[in-house]
mmCIF file of C-alpha atoms in Angstrom:
data_model
loop_
_atom_site.group_PDB
_atom_site.id
_atom_site.type_symbol
_atom_site.label_atom_id
_atom_site.label_comp_id
_atom_site.label_asym_id
_atom_site.label_seq_id
_atom_site.Cartn_x
_atom_site.Cartn_y
_atom_site.Cartn_z
ATOM 1 C CA UNK A 1354 0.000 0.000 0.000
ATOM 2 C CA UNK A 1355 1.931 3.004 -1.304
ATOM 3 C CA UNK A 1356 1.274 6.389 0.274
ATOM 4 C CA UNK A 1357 2.994 9.453 -1.192
ATOM 5 C CA UNK A 1358 3.591 12.345 1.200
ATOM 6 C CA UNK A 1359 4.215 15.359 -1.043
ATOM 7 C CA UNK A 1360 5.348 18.468 0.784
ATOM 8 C CA UNK A 1361 7.345 21.669 0.684
ATOM 9 C CA UNK A 1362 9.258 22.913 3.718
ATOM 10 C CA UNK A 1363 11.226 26.110 4.192
ATOM 11 C CA UNK A 1364 12.206 26.210 7.868
ATOM 12 C CA UNK A 1365 11.882 22.471 8.520
ATOM 13 C CA UNK A 1366 8.538 22.595 10.317
ATOM 14 C CA UNK A 1367 6.537 21.140 7.422
ATOM 15 C CA UNK A 1368 9.225 18.440 7.144
ATOM 16 C CA UNK A 1369 8.735 17.623 10.851
ATOM 17 C CA UNK A 1370 5.026 17.135 10.210
ATOM 18 C CA UNK A 1371 5.718 15.036 7.100
ATOM 19 C CA UNK A 1372 7.978 12.733 9.135
ATOM 20 C CA UNK A 1373 5.283 12.329 11.797
ATOM 21 C CA UNK A 1374 2.656 11.622 9.105
ATOM 22 C CA UNK A 1375 4.982 8.981 7.618
ATOM 23 C CA UNK A 1376 5.479 7.396 11.057
ATOM 24 C CA UNK A 1377 1.712 7.205 11.444
ATOM 25 C CA UNK A 1378 1.428 5.512 8.054
ATOM 26 C CA UNK A 1379 4.144 3.016 9.000
ATOM 27 C CA UNK A 1380 2.168 2.044 12.112
ATOM 28 C CA UNK A 1381 -0.216 0.218 9.763
ATOM 29 C CA UNK A 1382 1.542 -2.995 8.720
ATOM 30 C CA UNK A 1383 0.901 -2.867 4.969
ATOM 31 C CA UNK A 1384 1.609 0.845 4.456
ATOM 32 C CA UNK A 1385 4.682 2.033 2.571
ATOM 33 C CA UNK A 1386 4.933 5.820 2.922
ATOM 34 C CA UNK A 1387 7.290 7.700 0.659
ATOM 35 C CA UNK A 1388 8.377 11.224 1.559
ATOM 36 C CA UNK A 1389 8.503 13.398 -1.558
ATOM 37 C CA UNK A 1390 9.921 16.827 -0.775
ATOM 38 C CA UNK A 1391 9.442 19.618 -3.295
ATOM 39 C CA UNK A 1392 12.878 21.216 -3.702
ATOM 40 C CA UNK A 1393 13.851 24.550 -5.206
ATOM 41 C CA UNK A 1394 15.886 22.701 -7.873
ATOM 42 C CA UNK A 1395 12.612 21.087 -9.056
ATOM 43 C CA UNK A 1396 11.441 24.520 -10.222
ATOM 44 C CA UNK A 1397 13.001 25.980 -13.354
ATOM 45 C CA UNK A 1398 11.945 29.396 -14.625
ATOM 46 C CA UNK A 1399 8.924 29.230 -12.319
ATOM 47 C CA UNK A 1400 7.735 25.813 -13.558
ATOM 48 C CA UNK A 1401 7.857 22.530 -11.649
ATOM 49 C CA UNK A 1402 9.933 19.987 -13.613
ATOM 50 C CA UNK A 1403 10.285 16.767 -11.565
ATOM 51 C CA UNK A 1404 8.534 14.105 -13.658
ATOM 52 C CA UNK A 1405 9.998 11.294 -11.517
ATOM 53 C CA UNK A 1406 8.079 12.542 -8.469
ATOM 54 C CA UNK A 1407 4.863 12.740 -10.488
ATOM 55 C CA UNK A 1408 5.359 9.128 -11.630
ATOM 56 C CA UNK A 1409 5.797 7.999 -8.005
ATOM 57 C CA UNK A 1410 2.519 9.729 -7.124
ATOM 58 C CA UNK A 1411 0.848 8.055 -10.117
ATOM 59 C CA UNK A 1412 1.684 4.661 -8.575
ATOM 60 C CA UNK A 1413 0.484 5.490 -5.037
ATOM 61 C CA UNK A 1414 -2.910 4.538 -3.595
ATOM 62 C CA UNK A 1415 -2.967 7.662 -1.445
ATOM 63 C CA UNK A 1416 -1.399 11.127 -1.460
ATOM 64 C CA UNK A 1417 -0.990 13.345 1.585
ATOM 65 C CA UNK A 1418 -0.197 16.947 0.641
ATOM 66 C CA UNK A 1419 1.692 19.337 2.936
ATOM 67 C CA UNK A 1420 2.698 22.972 2.682
ATOM 68 C CA UNK A 1421 3.501 25.826 5.012
ATOM 69 C CA UNK A 1422 0.890 28.558 5.005
ATOM 70 C CA UNK A 1423 2.260 31.698 3.369
ATOM 71 C CA UNK A 1424 0.006 34.723 2.996
ATOM 72 C CA UNK A 1425 -3.078 32.555 3.547
ATOM 73 C CA UNK A 1426 -2.265 29.851 1.004
ATOM 74 C CA UNK A 1427 0.324 27.259 -0.013
ATOM 75 C CA UNK A 1428 3.922 28.246 -0.697
ATOM 76 C CA UNK A 1429 4.913 29.315 -4.212
ATOM 77 C CA UNK A 1430 6.963 26.139 -4.560
ATOM 78 C CA UNK A 1431 3.974 23.937 -3.694
ATOM 79 C CA UNK A 1432 1.800 25.962 -6.060
ATOM 80 C CA UNK A 1433 4.326 25.367 -8.873
ATOM 81 C CA UNK A 1434 4.016 21.629 -8.183
ATOM 82 C CA UNK A 1435 0.208 21.822 -8.207
ATOM 83 C CA UNK A 1436 0.208 23.836 -11.439
ATOM 84 C CA UNK A 1437 2.382 21.164 -13.093
ATOM 85 C CA UNK A 1438 -0.426 18.645 -12.513
ATOM 86 C CA UNK A 1439 -2.930 20.744 -14.487
ATOM 87 C CA UNK A 1440 -1.925 19.191 -17.810
ATOM 88 C CA UNK A 1441 -2.178 15.493 -18.565
ATOM 89 C CA UNK A 1442 -2.572 14.487 -14.906
ATOM 90 C CA UNK A 1443 -5.730 16.555 -14.568
ATOM 91 C CA UNK A 1444 -7.136 16.032 -18.082
ATOM 92 C CA UNK A 1445 -6.703 12.249 -17.842
ATOM 93 C CA UNK A 1446 -7.737 12.191 -14.160
ATOM 94 C CA UNK A 1447 -4.711 10.009 -13.355
ATOM 95 C CA UNK A 1448 -5.228 10.489 -9.626
ATOM 96 C CA UNK A 1449 -8.998 9.913 -9.609
ATOM 97 C CA UNK A 1450 -10.194 7.676 -6.757
ATOM 98 C CA UNK A 1451 -6.902 7.908 -4.872
ATOM 99 C CA UNK A 1452 -7.295 8.778 -1.208
ATOM 100 C CA UNK A 1453 -6.009 12.273 -0.327
ATOM 101 C CA UNK A 1454 -5.394 14.255 2.845
ATOM 102 C CA UNK A 1455 -3.447 17.344 3.827
ATOM 103 C CA UNK A 1456 -1.569 19.305 6.433
ATOM 104 C CA UNK A 1457 -0.231 22.801 6.903
ATOM 105 C CA UNK A 1458 1.677 24.828 9.457
ATOM 106 C CA UNK A 1459 1.827 28.495 10.356
ATOM 107 C CA UNK A 1460 3.240 30.580 13.163
ATOM 108 C CA UNK A 1461 -0.067 31.942 14.418
ATOM 109 C CA UNK A 1462 -3.077 30.249 15.942
ATOM 110 C CA UNK A 1463 -4.979 31.012 12.753
ATOM 111 C CA UNK A 1464 -3.010 32.934 10.137
ATOM 112 C CA UNK A 1465 -5.532 31.784 7.532
ATOM 113 C CA UNK A 1466 -4.152 28.240 7.717
ATOM 114 C CA UNK A 1467 -7.624 26.802 7.095
ATOM 115 C CA UNK A 1468 -7.614 28.497 3.695
ATOM 116 C CA UNK A 1469 -4.355 26.697 2.878
ATOM 117 C CA UNK A 1470 -5.926 23.392 3.903
ATOM 118 C CA UNK A 1471 -8.963 24.161 1.747
ATOM 119 C CA UNK A 1472 -6.618 24.831 -1.194
ATOM 120 C CA UNK A 1473 -5.217 21.315 -0.745
ATOM 121 C CA UNK A 1474 -8.773 19.906 -0.608
ATOM 122 C CA UNK A 1475 -9.687 21.689 -3.828
ATOM 123 C CA UNK A 1476 -6.522 20.431 -5.528
ATOM 124 C CA UNK A 1477 -7.528 16.874 -4.567
ATOM 125 C CA UNK A 1478 -11.120 17.453 -5.733
ATOM 126 C CA UNK A 1479 -9.933 18.750 -9.103
ATOM 127 C CA UNK A 1480 -8.075 15.462 -9.519
ATOM 128 C CA UNK A 1481 -11.139 13.395 -8.520
ATOM 129 C CA UNK A 1482 -9.495 12.214 -5.280
ATOM 130 C CA UNK A 1483 -11.306 11.085 -2.111
ATOM 131 C CA UNK A 1484 -10.494 13.520 0.731
ATOM 132 C CA UNK A 1485 -9.924 12.227 4.265
ATOM 133 C CA UNK A 1486 -10.195 14.679 7.140
ATOM 134 C CA UNK A 1487 -9.720 14.187 10.849
ATOM 135 C CA UNK A 1488 -12.261 12.447 13.047
ATOM 136 C CA UNK A 1489 -10.800 13.989 16.206
ATOM 137 C CA UNK A 1490 -12.984 16.508 17.971
ATOM 138 C CA UNK A 1491 -11.053 19.717 18.495
ATOM 139 C CA UNK A 1492 -11.992 20.417 22.073
ATOM 140 C CA UNK A 1493 -9.715 23.410 22.535
ATOM 141 C CA UNK A 1494 -7.434 21.532 24.943
ATOM 142 C CA UNK A 1495 -3.965 22.970 24.258
ATOM 143 C CA UNK A 1496 -2.329 19.607 25.039
ATOM 144 C CA UNK A 1497 -4.677 17.341 23.073
ATOM 145 C CA UNK A 1498 -4.429 16.149 19.462
ATOM 146 C CA UNK A 1499 -6.247 18.396 16.972
ATOM 147 C CA UNK A 1500 -5.987 21.200 19.509
ATOM 148 C CA UNK A 1501 -6.619 23.787 16.777
ATOM 149 C CA UNK A 1502 -9.886 22.077 15.838
ATOM 150 C CA UNK A 1503 -9.608 21.561 12.074
ATOM 151 C CA UNK A 1504 -11.687 18.660 10.786
ATOM 152 C CA UNK A 1505 -10.582 19.148 7.161
ATOM 153 C CA UNK A 1506 -7.030 18.033 7.953
ATOM 154 C CA UNK A 1507 -4.066 18.942 10.114
ATOM 155 C CA UNK A 1508 -3.373 22.534 11.040
ATOM 156 C CA UNK A 1509 -0.251 22.968 13.148
ATOM 157 C CA UNK A 1510 1.471 25.886 14.813
ATOM 158 C CA UNK A 1511 5.244 26.341 14.780
ATOM 159 C CA UNK A 1512 7.060 28.006 17.654
ATOM 160 C CA UNK A 1513 10.750 28.825 17.175
ATOM 161 C CA UNK A 1514 10.965 26.517 14.124
ATOM 162 C CA UNK A 1515 9.610 23.546 16.071
ATOM 163 C CA UNK A 1516 6.276 21.747 16.060
ATOM 164 C CA UNK A 1517 4.626 21.274 19.432
ATOM 165 C CA UNK A 1518 3.882 17.732 20.660
ATOM 166 C CA UNK A 1519 0.068 17.794 20.230
ATOM 167 C CA UNK A 1520 0.452 18.773 16.575
ATOM 168 C CA UNK A 1521 3.022 16.004 15.992
ATOM 169 C CA UNK A 1522 0.564 13.553 17.595
ATOM 170 C CA UNK A 1523 -2.141 14.805 15.225
ATOM 171 C CA UNK A 1524 0.217 14.368 12.245
ATOM 172 C CA UNK A 1525 0.928 10.777 13.328
ATOM 173 C CA UNK A 1526 -2.807 10.167 13.673
ATOM 174 C CA UNK A 1527 -3.526 11.636 10.221
ATOM 175 C CA UNK A 1528 -0.978 9.302 8.596
ATOM 176 C CA UNK A 1529 -2.360 6.341 10.527
ATOM 177 C CA UNK A 1530 -5.945 7.233 9.597
ATOM 178 C CA UNK A 1531 -5.148 7.513 5.879
ATOM 179 C CA UNK A 1532 -3.306 4.169 5.930
ATOM 180 C CA UNK A 1533 -6.190 2.465 7.779
ATOM 181 C CA UNK A 1534 -8.760 3.821 5.324
ATOM 182 C CA UNK A 1535 -6.717 2.815 2.275
ATOM 183 C CA UNK A 1536 -6.289 -0.674 3.729
ATOM 184 C CA UNK A 1537 -10.090 -0.954 4.071
ATOM 185 C CA UNK A 1538 -10.810 0.379 0.580
ATOM 186 C CA UNK A 1539 -8.147 -1.575 -1.293
ATOM 187 C CA UNK A 1540 -9.671 -5.071 -0.878
ATOM 188 C CA UNK A 1541 -12.969 -3.672 -2.164
ATOM 189 C CA UNK A 1542 -11.198 -2.472 -5.324
ATOM 190 C CA UNK A 1543 -12.118 1.144 -4.639
ATOM 191 C CA UNK A 1544 -8.624 2.685 -4.833
ATOM 192 C CA UNK A 1545 -6.521 2.498 -7.944
ATOM 193 C CA UNK A 1546 -2.789 2.194 -8.590
#
């Protein structure tokens, strides 16, 4: 069960979340997460050019997208990646019926991070993917998972370039949840490769 975790990280905080998501995926015996980091070298003259990464995603049963929140949306580097999928990938619906989820991080308690998460949801919807959110009630407990209360996916807060423990726990849970759902759907023939 291949799960692609596609993310961009500037300060390392999105990478910390991606690692925790991957650990959560690995907690499900059949899951094989692959961390796919969007690098500056992948972008040439403003266009994303890493066809190998796109091929890896094509072969995955699930894709978990991650980006820092910049100015209320995904980073420019993540957007370049998303724009590169608007050609054949979108027209041919190559990712249709794959499970999708997402995560983002900002430095504020809000900072319009939900808008960034909604961007990731819309990207998945445009590709015909099946979005998985969180089933953890956000009770406002500062030490509990999903402490920021987003049901659409993971919203985390970075403090001094580090992710706080409750948000790392939520990232682990998100990866685990996606892997569990894919494992349930796969025998039914619902997800594609």
